[in-house]
Tab-separated table of C-alpha atoms and ligand atoms in Angstrom:
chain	number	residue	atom	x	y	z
A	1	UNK	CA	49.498	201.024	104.474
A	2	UNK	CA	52.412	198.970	105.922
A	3	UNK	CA	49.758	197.358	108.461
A	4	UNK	CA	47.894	196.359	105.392
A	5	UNK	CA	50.377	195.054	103.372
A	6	UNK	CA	51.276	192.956	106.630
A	7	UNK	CA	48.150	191.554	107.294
A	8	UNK	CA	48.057	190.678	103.695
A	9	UNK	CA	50.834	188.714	104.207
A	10	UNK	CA	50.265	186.803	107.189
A	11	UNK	CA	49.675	182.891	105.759
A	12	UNK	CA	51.429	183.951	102.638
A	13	UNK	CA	54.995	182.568	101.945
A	14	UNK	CA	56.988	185.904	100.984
A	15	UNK	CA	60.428	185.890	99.567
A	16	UNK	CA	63.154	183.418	99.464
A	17	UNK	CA	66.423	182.703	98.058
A	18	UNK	CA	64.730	181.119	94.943
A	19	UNK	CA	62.577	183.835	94.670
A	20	UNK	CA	65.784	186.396	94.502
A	21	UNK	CA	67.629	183.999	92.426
A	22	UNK	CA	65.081	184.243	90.056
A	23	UNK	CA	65.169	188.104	89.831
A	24	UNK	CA	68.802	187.394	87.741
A	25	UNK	CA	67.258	186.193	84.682
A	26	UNK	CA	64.288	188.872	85.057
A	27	UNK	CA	66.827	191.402	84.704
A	28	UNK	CA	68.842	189.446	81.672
A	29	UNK	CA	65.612	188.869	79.864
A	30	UNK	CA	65.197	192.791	80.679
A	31	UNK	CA	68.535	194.239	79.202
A	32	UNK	CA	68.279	191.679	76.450
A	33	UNK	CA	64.933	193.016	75.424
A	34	UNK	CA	65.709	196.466	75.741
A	35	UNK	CA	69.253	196.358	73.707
A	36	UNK	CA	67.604	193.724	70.825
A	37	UNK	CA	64.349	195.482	71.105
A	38	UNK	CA	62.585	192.004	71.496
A	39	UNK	CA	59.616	191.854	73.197
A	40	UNK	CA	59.847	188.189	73.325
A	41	UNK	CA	62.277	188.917	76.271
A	42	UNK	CA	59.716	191.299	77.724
A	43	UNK	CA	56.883	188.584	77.804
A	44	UNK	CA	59.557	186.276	79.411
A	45	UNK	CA	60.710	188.537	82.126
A	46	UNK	CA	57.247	189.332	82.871
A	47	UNK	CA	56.178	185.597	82.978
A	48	UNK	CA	59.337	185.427	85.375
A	49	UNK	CA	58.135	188.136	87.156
A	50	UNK	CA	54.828	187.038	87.696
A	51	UNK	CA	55.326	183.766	88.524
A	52	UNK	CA	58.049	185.181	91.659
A	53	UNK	CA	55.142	186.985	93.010
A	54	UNK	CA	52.819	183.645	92.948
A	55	UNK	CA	55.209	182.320	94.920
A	56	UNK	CA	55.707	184.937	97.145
A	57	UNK	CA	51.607	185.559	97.554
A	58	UNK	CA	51.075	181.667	98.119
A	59	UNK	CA	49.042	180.425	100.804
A	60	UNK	CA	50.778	176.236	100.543
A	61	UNK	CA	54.251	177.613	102.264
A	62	UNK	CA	55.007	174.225	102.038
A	63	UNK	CA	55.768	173.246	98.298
A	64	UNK	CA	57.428	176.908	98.392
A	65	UNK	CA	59.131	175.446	101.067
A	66	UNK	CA	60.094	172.297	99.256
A	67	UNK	CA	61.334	174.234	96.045
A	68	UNK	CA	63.839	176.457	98.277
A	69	UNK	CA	65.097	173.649	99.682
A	70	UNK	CA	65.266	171.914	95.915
A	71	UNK	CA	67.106	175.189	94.579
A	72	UNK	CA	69.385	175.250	97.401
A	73	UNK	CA	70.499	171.425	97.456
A	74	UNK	CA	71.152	172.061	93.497
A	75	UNK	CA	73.263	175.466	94.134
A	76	UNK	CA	74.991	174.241	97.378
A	77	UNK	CA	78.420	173.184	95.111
A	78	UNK	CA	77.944	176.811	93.411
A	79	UNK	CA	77.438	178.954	96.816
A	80	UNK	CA	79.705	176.972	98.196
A	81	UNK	CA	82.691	177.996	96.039
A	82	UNK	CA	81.556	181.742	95.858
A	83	UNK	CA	81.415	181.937	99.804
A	84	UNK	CA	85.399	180.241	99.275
A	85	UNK	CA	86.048	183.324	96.778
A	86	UNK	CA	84.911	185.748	99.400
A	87	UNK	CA	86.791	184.481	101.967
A	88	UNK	CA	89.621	184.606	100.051
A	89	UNK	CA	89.970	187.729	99.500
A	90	UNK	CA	88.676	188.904	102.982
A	91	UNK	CA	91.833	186.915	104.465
A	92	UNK	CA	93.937	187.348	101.645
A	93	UNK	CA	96.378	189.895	104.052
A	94	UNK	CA	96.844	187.544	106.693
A	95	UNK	CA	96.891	183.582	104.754
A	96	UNK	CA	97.742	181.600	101.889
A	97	UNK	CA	95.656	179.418	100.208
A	98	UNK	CA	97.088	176.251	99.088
A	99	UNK	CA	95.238	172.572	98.741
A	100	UNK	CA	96.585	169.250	100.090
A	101	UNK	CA	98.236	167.340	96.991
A	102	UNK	CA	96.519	164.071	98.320
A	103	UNK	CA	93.201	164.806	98.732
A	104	UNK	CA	92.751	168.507	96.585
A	105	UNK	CA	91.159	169.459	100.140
A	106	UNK	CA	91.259	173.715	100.179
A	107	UNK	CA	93.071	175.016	103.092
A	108	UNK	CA	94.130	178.823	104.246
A	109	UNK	CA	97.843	179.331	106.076
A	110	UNK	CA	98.906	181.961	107.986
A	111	UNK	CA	101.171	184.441	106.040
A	112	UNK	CA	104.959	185.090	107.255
A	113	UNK	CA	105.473	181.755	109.407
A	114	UNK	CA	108.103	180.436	106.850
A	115	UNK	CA	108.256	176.818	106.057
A	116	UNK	CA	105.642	174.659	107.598
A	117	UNK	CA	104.572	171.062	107.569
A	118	UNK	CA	100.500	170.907	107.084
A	119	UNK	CA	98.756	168.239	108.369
A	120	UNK	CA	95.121	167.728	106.679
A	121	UNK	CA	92.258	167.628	108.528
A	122	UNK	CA	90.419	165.189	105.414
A	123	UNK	CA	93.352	162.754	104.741
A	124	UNK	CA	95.767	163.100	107.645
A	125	UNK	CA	98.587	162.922	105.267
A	126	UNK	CA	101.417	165.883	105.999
A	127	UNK	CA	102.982	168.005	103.332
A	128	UNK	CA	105.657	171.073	103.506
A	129	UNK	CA	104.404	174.881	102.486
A	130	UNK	CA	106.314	177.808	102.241
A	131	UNK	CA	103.968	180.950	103.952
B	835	ZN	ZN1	94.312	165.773	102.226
């Protein structure tokens, strides 16, 4: 069965970050649906639905190709500051976050090293911060 499925995919596209991205308002359309009792929402998810597995089952991996890279040039600002989030609070323990009052340039300090001059890396201007 797995051999199967594989050779069915081999020339096929398969899934992408789109693709998953698009799963979120499959799921909305889904709880929205079932708490409203709409099956307006239904027939949208579905359609949703549907259309991720045309994409994944597609034989021109190129325009999927293209609209990954479409989706990701328009989210790049978005993933960008959730990644920043993350990292936050993974180094939250050992740095402080602060941002350069020149340029607004994010930047993490270590924690406990009293007060410190910052150079930024963007503007090159300096500025004091108490760790
Ligand atoms: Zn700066």
């Amino acid at each position: 069965m797995k051999e199967k499925f594989r050779k069915f995919m081999v020339g096929r596209y398969g899934a992408d970050a789109f693709g998953r991205f698009l799963l979120l308002p499959v799921l909305i359309l889904l709880i929205i649906g079932y708490v409203k009792l709409n099956r307006y929402c239904h027939i949208g998810a579905l359609v949703i639905l549907i259309y991720i597995y045309y994409r994944m089952f597609s034989r021109n991996i190129s325009a999927r190709y293209r609209e990954n890279q479409k989706f990701l040039d328009l989210t790049k600002p978005i993933r960008r500051q959730i990644n920043y989030i993350g990292i936050r609070i993974r180094d939250r323990k050992d740095y402080k976050f602060t941002r350069c009052p020149y340029c607004n340039l994010e930047m993490r300090v270590p924690k406990n090293k009293g007060k410190v001059i910052i150079k930024c890396k963007k503007c090159k201007n300096t500025f004091e911060f108490r760790t």
